[in-house]
mmCIF file of C-alpha atoms and ligand atoms in Angstrom:
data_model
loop_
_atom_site.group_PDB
_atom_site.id
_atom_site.type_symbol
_atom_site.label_atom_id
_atom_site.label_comp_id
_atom_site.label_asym_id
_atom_site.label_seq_id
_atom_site.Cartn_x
_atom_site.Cartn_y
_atom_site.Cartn_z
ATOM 1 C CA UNK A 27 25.825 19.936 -34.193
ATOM 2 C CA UNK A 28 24.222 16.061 -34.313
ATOM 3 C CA UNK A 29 26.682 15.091 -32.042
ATOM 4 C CA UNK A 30 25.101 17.844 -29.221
ATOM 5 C CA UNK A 31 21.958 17.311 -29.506
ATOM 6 C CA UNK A 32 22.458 13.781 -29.556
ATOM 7 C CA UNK A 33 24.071 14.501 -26.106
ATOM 8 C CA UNK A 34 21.400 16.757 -24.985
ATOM 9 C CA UNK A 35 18.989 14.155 -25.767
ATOM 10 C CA UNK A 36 21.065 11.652 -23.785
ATOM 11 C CA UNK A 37 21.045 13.693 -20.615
ATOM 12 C CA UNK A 38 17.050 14.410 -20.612
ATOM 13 C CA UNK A 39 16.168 11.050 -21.162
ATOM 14 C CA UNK A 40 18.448 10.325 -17.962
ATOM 15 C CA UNK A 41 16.971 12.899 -16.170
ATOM 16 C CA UNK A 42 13.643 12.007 -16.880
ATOM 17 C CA UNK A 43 14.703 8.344 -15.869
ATOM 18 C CA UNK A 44 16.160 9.534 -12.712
ATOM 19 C CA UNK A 45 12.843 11.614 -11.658
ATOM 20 C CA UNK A 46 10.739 8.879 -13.256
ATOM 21 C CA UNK A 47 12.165 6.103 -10.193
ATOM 22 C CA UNK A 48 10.084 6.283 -7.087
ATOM 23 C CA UNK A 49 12.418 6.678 -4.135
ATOM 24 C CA UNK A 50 13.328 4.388 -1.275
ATOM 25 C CA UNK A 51 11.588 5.471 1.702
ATOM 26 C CA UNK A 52 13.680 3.897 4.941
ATOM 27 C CA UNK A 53 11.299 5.099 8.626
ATOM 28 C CA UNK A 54 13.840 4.674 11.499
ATOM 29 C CA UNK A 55 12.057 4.908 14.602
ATOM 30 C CA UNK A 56 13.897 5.462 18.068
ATOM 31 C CA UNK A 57 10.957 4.338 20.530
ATOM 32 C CA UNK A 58 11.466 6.871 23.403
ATOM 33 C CA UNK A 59 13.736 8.351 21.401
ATOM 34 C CA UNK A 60 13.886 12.346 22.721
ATOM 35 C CA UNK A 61 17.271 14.855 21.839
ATOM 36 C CA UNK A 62 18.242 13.862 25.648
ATOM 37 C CA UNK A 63 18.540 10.168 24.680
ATOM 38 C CA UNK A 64 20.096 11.151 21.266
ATOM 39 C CA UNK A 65 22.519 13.595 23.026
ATOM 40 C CA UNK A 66 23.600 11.143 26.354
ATOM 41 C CA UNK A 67 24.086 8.159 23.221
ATOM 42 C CA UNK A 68 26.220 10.664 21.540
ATOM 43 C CA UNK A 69 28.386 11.717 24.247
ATOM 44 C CA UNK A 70 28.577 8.582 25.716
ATOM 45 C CA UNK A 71 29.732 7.199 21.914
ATOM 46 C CA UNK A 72 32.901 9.598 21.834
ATOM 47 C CA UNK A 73 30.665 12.645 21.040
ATOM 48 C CA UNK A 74 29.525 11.274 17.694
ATOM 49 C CA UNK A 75 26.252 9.980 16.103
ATOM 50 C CA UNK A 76 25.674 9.178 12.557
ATOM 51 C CA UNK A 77 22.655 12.005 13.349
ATOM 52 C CA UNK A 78 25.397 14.481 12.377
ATOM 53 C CA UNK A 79 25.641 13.788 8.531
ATOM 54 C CA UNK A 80 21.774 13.913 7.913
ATOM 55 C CA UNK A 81 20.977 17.294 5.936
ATOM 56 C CA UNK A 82 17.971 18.795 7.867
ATOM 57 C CA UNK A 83 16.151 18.382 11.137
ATOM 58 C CA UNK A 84 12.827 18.921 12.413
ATOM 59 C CA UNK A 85 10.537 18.566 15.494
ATOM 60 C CA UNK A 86 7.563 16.779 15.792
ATOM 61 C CA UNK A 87 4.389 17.420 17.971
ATOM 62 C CA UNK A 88 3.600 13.647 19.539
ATOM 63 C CA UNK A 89 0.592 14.235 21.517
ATOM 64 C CA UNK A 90 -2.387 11.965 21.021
ATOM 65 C CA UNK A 91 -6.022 12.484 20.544
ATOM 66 C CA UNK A 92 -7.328 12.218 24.029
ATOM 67 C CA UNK A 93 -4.118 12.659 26.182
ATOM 68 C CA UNK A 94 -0.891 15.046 26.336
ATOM 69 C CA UNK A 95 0.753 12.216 26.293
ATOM 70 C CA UNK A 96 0.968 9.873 23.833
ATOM 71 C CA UNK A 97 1.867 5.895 23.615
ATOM 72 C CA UNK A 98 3.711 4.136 20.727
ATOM 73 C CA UNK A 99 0.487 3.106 19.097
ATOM 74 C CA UNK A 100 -1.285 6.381 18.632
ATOM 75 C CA UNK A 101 1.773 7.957 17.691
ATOM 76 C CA UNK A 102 2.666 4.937 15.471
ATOM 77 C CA UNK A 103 -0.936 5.278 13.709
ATOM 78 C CA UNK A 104 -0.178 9.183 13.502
ATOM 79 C CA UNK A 105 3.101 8.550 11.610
ATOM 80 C CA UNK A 106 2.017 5.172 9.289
ATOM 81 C CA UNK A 107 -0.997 6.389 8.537
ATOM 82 C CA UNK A 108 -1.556 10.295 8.770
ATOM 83 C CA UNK A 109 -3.848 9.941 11.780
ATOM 84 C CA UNK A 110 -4.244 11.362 15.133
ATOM 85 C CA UNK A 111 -5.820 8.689 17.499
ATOM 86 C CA UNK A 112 -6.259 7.048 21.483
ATOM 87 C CA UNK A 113 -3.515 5.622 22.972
ATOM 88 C CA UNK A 114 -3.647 2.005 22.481
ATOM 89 C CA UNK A 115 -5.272 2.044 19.409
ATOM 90 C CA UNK A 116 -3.731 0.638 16.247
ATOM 91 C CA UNK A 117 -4.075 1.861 12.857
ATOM 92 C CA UNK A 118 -7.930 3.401 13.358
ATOM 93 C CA UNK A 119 -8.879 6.984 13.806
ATOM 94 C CA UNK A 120 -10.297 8.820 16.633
ATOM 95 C CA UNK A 121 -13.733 8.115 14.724
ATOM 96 C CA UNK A 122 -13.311 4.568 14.314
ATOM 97 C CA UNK A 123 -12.420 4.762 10.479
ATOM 98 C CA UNK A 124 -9.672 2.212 10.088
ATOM 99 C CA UNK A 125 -6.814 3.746 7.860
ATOM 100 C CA UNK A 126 -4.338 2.354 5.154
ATOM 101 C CA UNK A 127 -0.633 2.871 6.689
ATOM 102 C CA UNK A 128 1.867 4.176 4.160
ATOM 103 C CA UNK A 129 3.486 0.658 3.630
ATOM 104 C CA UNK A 130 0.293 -0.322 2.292
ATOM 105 C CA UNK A 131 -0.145 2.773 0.242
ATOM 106 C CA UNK A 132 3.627 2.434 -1.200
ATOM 107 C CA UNK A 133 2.188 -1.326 -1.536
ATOM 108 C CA UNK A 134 -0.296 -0.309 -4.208
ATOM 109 C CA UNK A 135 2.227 2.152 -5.768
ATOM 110 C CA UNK A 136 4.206 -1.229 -6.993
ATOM 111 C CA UNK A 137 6.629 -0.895 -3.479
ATOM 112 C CA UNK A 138 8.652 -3.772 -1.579
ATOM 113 C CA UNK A 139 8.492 -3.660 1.952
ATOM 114 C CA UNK A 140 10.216 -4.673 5.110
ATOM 115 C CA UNK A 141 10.239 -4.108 8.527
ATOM 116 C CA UNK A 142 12.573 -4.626 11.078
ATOM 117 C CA UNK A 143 12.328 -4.429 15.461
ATOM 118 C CA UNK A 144 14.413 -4.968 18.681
ATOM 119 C CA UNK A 145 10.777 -5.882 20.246
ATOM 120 C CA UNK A 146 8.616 -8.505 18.813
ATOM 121 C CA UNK A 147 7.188 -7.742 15.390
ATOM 122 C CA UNK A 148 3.611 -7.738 16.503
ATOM 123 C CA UNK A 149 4.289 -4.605 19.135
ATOM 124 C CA UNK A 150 2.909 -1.422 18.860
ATOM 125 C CA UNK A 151 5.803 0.284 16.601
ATOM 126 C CA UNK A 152 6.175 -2.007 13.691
ATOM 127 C CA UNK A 153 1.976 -2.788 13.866
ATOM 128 C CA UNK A 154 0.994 0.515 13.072
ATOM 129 C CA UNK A 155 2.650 -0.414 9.836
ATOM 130 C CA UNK A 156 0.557 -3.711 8.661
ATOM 131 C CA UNK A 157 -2.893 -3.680 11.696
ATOM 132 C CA UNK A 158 -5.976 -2.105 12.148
ATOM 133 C CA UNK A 159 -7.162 -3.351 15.771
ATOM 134 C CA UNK A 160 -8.678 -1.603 18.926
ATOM 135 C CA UNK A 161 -5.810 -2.425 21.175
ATOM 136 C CA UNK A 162 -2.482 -3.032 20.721
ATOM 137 C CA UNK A 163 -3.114 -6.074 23.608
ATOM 138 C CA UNK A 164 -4.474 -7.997 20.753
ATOM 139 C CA UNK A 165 -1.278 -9.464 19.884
ATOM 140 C CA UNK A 166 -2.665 -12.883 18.423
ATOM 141 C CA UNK A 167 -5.289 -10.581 16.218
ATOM 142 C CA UNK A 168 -1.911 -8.716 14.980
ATOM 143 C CA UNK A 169 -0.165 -11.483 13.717
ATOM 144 C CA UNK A 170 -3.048 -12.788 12.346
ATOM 145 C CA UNK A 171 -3.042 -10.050 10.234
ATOM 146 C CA UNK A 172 0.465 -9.656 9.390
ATOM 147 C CA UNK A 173 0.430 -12.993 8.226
ATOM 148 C CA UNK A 174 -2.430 -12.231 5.635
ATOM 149 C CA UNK A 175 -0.361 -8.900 5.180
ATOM 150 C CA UNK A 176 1.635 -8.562 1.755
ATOM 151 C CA UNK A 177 4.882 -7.351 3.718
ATOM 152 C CA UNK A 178 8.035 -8.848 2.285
ATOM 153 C CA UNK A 179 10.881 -9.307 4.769
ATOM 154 C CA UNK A 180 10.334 -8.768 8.588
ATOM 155 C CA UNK A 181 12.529 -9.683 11.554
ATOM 156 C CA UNK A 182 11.477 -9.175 15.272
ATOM 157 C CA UNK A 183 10.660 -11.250 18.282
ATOM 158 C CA UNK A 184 7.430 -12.846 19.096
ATOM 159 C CA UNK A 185 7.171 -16.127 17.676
ATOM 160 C CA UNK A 186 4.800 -17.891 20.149
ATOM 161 C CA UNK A 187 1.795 -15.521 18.958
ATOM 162 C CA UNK A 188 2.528 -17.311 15.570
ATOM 163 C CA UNK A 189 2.935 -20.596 16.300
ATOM 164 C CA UNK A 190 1.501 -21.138 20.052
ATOM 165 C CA UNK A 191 -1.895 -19.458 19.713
ATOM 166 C CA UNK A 192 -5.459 -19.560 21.539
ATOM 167 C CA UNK A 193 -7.191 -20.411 18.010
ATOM 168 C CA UNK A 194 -4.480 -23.128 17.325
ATOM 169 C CA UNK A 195 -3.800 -22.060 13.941
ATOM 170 C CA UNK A 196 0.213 -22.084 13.287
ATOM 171 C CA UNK A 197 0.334 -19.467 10.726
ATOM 172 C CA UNK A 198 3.817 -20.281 9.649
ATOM 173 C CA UNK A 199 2.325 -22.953 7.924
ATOM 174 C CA UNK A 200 -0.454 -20.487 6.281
ATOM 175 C CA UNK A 201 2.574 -18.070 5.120
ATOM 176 C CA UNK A 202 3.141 -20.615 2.542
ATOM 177 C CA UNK A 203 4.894 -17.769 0.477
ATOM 178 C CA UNK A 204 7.709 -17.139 3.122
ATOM 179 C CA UNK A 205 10.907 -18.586 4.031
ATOM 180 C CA UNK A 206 11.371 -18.487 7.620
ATOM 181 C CA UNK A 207 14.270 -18.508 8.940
ATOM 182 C CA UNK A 208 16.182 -19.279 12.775
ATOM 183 C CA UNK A 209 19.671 -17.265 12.440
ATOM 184 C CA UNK A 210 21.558 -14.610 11.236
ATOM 185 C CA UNK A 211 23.426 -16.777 8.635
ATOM 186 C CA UNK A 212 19.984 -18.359 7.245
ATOM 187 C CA UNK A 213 19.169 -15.218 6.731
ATOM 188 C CA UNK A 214 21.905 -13.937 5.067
ATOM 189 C CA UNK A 215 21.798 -16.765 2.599
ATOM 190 C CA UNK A 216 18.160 -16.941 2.159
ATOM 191 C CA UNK A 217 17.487 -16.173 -1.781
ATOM 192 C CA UNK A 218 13.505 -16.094 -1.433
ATOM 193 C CA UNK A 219 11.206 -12.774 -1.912
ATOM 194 C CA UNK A 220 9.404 -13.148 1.178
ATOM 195 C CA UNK A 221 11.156 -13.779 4.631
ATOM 196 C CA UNK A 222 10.503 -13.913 8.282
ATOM 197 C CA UNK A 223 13.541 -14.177 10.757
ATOM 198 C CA UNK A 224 10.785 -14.370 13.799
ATOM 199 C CA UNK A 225 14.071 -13.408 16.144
ATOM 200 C CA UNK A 226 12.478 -14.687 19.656
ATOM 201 C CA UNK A 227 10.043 -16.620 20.859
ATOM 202 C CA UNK A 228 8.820 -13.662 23.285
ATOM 203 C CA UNK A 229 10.262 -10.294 23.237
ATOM 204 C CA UNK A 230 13.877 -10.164 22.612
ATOM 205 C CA UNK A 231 15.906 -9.180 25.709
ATOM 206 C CA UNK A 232 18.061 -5.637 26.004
ATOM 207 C CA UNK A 233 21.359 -5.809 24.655
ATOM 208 C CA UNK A 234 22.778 -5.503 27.867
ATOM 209 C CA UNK A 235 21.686 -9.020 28.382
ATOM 210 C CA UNK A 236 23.194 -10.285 25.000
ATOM 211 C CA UNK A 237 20.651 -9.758 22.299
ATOM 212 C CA UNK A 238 21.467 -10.971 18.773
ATOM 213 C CA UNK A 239 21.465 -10.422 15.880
ATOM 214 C CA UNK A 240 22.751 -6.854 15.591
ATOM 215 C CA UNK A 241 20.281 -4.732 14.624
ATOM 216 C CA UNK A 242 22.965 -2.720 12.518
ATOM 217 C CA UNK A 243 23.686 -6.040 10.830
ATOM 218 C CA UNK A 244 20.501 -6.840 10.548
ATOM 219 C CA UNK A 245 19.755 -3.361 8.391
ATOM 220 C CA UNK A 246 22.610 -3.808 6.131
ATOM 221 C CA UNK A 247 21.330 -6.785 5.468
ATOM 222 C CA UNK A 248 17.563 -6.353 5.016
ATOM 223 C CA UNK A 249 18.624 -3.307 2.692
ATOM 224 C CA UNK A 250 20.468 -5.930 0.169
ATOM 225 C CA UNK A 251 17.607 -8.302 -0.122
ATOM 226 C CA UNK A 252 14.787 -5.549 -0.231
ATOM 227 C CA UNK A 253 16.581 -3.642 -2.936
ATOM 228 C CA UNK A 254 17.779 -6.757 -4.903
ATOM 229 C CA UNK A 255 13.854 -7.131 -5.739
ATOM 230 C CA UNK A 256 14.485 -4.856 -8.008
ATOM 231 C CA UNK A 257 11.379 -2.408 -6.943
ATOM 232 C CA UNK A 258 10.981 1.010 -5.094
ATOM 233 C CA UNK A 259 10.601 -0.106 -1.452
ATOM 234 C CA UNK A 260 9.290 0.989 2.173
ATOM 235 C CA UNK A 261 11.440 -0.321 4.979
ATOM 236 C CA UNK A 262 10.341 0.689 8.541
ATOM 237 C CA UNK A 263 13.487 0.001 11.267
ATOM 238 C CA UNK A 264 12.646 0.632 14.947
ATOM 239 C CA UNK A 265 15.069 1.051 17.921
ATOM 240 C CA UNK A 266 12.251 -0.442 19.857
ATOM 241 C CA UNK A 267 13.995 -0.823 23.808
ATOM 242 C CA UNK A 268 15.411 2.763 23.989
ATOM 243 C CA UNK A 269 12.052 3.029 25.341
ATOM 244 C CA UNK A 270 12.330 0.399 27.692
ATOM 245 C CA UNK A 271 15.577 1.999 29.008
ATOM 246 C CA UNK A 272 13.782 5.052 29.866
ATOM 247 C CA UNK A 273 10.584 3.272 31.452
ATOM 248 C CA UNK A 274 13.557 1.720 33.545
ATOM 249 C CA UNK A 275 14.616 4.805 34.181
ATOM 250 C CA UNK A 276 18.029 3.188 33.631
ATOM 251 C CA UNK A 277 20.699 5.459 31.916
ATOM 252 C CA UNK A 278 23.094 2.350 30.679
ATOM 253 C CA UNK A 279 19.704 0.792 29.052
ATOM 254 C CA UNK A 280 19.109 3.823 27.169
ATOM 255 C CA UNK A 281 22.705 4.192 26.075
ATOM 256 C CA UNK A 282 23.383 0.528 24.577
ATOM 257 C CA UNK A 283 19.780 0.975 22.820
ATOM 258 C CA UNK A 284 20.679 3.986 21.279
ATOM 259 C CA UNK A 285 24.158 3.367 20.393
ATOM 260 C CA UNK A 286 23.195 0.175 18.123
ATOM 261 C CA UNK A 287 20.040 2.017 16.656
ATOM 262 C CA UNK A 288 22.843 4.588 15.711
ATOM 263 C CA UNK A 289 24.936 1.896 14.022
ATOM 264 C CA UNK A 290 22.179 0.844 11.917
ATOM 265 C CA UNK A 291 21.205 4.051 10.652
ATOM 266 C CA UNK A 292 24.634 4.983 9.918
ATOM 267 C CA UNK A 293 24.025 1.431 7.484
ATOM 268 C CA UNK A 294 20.891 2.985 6.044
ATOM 269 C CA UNK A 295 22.805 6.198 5.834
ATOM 270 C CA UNK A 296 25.500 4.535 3.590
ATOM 271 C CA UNK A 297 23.056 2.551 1.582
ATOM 272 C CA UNK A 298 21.426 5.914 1.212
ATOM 273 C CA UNK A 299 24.398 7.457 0.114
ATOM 274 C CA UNK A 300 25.407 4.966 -2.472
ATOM 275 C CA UNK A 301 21.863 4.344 -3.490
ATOM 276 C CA UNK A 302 21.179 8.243 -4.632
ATOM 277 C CA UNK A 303 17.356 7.511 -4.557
ATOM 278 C CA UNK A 304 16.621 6.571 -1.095
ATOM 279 C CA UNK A 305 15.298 9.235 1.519
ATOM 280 C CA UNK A 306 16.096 8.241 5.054
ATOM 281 C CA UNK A 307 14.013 9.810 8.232
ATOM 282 C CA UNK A 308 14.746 9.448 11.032
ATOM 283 C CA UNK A 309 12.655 10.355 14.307
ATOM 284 C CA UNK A 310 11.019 8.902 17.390
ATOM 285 C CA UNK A 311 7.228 8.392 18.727
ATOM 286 C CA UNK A 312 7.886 9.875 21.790
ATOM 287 C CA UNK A 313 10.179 10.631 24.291
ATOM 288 C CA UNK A 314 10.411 8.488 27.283
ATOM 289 C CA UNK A 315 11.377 8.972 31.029
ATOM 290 C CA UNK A 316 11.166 12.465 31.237
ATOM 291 C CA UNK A 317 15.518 12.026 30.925
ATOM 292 C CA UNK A 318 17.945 15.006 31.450
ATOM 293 C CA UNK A 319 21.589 15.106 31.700
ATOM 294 C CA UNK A 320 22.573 16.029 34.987
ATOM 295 C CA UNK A 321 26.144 15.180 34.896
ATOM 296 C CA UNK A 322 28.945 13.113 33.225
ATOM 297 C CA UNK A 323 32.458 13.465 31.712
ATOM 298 C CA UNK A 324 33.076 13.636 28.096
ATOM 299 C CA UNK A 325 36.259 12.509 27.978
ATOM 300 C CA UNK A 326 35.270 9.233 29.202
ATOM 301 C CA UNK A 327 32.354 9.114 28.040
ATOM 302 C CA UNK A 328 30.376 8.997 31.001
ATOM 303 C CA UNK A 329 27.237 10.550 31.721
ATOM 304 C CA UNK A 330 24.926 10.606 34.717
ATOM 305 C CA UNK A 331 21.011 11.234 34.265
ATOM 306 C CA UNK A 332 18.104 11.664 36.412
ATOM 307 C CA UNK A 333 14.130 10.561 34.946
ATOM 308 C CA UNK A 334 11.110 12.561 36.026
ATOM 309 C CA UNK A 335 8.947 9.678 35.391
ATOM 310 C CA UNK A 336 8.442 6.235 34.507
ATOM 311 C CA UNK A 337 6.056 7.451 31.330
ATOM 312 C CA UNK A 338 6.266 8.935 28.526
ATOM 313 C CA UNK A 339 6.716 12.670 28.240
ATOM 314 C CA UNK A 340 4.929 15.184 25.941
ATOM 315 C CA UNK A 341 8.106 16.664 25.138
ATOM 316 C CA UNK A 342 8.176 17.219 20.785
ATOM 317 C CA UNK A 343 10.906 14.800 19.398
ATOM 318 C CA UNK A 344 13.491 15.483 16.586
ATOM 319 C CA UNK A 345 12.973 14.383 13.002
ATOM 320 C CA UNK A 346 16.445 13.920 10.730
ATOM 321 C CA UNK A 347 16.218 13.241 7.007
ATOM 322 C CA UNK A 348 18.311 12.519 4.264
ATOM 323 C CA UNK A 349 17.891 12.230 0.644
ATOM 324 C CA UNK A 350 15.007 13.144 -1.850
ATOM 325 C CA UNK A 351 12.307 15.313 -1.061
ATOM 326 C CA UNK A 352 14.390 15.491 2.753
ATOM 327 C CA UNK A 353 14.150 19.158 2.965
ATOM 328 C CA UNK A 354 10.510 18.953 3.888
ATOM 329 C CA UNK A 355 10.941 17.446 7.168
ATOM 330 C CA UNK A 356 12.666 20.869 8.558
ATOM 331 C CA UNK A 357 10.162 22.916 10.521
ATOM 332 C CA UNK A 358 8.037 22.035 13.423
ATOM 333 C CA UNK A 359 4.871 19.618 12.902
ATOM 334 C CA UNK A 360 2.007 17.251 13.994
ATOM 335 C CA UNK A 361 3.437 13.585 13.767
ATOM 336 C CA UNK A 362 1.227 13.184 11.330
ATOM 337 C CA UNK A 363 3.183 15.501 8.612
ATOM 338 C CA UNK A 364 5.659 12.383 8.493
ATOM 339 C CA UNK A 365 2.768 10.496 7.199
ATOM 340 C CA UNK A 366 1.740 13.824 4.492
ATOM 341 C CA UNK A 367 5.575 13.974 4.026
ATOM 342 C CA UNK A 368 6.330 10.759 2.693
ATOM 343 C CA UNK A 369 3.011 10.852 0.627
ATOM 344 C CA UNK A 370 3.788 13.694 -1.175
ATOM 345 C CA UNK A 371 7.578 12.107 -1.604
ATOM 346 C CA UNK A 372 6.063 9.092 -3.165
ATOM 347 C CA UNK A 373 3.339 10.309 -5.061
ATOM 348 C CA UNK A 374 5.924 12.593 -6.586
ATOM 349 C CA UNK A 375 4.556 16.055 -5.588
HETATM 350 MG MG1 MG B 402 7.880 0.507 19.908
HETATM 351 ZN ZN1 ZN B 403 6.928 3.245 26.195
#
């Protein structure tokens, strides 16, 4: 009789533990990211995406406050921070009321964060996450402000609005709490809390044209410091050029973009997996290129496409989650629900 209630004591104190750990939040953004992207990567990748093992999917509404059609920033501030806004605009309101992005809220919550781009860090994607400025042209005002920002770990181009700026400030040398490092293996071995692996000095080129580090590797490894902390953290990955494919309106651009953003997720995925605490989402701000399959073989993996613009398109965009608290991103919903979404998964309600 001791010796079961013992046990049941045992197993409601772990359950209680278990509920009592915040989860992992881990944002993967596709920039330009619509299901035709998805589905020509897919195809074009044997017919398989590490899309297929997430547990529920949903659509999202992308439009922005003044226009059908959205950009990455208003749709950036919609997701970080729960807002809709004007294109261009970066992390304030359609009334001007500047907003605290979900990093930051997770921030005050005792999270780690980290974010991670194929642009440079101080585009319109990973800013929505750490900047509150009119325009997302204000690049040197952005990384201003990341560098007074509390984010741990981030890796994406633009290094010259750090270190080559108007104001001559070199704010590597005011980020006296970061390790910065130049390559993939300095990285790897870096021990500190805080690091910036500034990838490029401008923004890093398409894969096509050699781009390195991976930014599958570059996940996996990001996901072993950040959780080595010890903390509950916020980790923000964007698949920033699949957007850049479809502004090209070039099919093999979009294809390569997507087919490495699928790689990494499928590393968040098994973190995810192992982890047991960590809810992965997956979605995009937009689609981009107005893209359709018009052809293609599967068997070779080919596929032909044709673009109705060189924009963005108001089409609604896919959201796939994993993990705790994932079955509330089935449904359709304003792109601000991921922001209400991952509130309510954090705040534990
Ligand atoms: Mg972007
Ligand atoms: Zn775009």
């Amino acid at each position: 009789m001791k010796k079961i209630t013992l046990l049941l004591l045992l197993t409601l104190s772990l359950i209680v533990q278990a509920q009592d750990k915040s989860p992992n939040i881990i944002l993967m953004i596709g920039d330009g990211m619509g299901l035709t992207q998805i589905s020509a990567g897919m195809y074009a990748n044997g017919n398989t995406t590490a899309l297929e093992e997430f547990s529920y999917v949903g659509l999202s509404k992308t439009y922005a406050t003044d226009q059908l059609i959205t950009d990455s920033a208003a749709s950036g501030t919609a997701m970080a921070a729960g807002v809709k806004t004007y294109n261009g605009v970066i992390g304030i309101d359609s009334k001007n009321v500047s907003h605290q992005s979900i990093l930051e809220i997770c921030h005050g919550l005792g999270y780690t964060s980290a974010l991670l781009a194929t642009s440079s860090i101080v585009h319109a994607t990973p800013a929505s996450f750490y900047a509150n400025v009119p325009s997302r042209r204000m690049y040197e005002d952005i990384a201003l402000q990341l560098s007074q920002h509390h984010v741990d770990l981030f890796v994406g181009g633009g290094r010259k609005f750090f270190v080559n700026r108007e104001d001559g400030k070199n704010l590597k040398n005011e980020m006296s709490a970061y390790e910065f490092v130049s390559d993939i293996e300095a990285f790897r071995k870096s021990s500190s809390k805080k690091i910036g692996f500034l990838t490029y000095d401008e923004e890093p080129p398409p894969l096509l044209k050699g781009r390195e580090p991976s930014l599958a590797e570059l996940t996996k490894i990001s996901l072993e410091k950040i959780s080595a902390l010890g903390k509950p953290f916020f980790m923000m990955v964007e698949g920033s050029q699949i957007d850049w494919g479809g502004h090209g309106n070039n099919t093999d651009y979009v294809i390569s973009e997507f087919k490495e953003f699928d790689s990494a997720i499928r590393n968040a995925l098994e973190f995810a997996k192992a982890n047991g605490n960590t809810l992965v989402i997956v979605t995009a701000d937009h689609e981009t290129g107005g893209m359709a399959i018009s052809g293609g073989t599967l068997k070779r993996g080919k596929i032909k496409a044709e673009f109705t613009t060189k924009n963005h398109s108001a089409a609604m965009v896919p959201v796939f989650s994993f993990g705790p608290s994932s079955k509330q991103f089935s449904g359709i919903y304003e792109n601000t629900a991921i922001f209400d979404k991952m509130l309510s998964t954090v705040k534990g309600n």
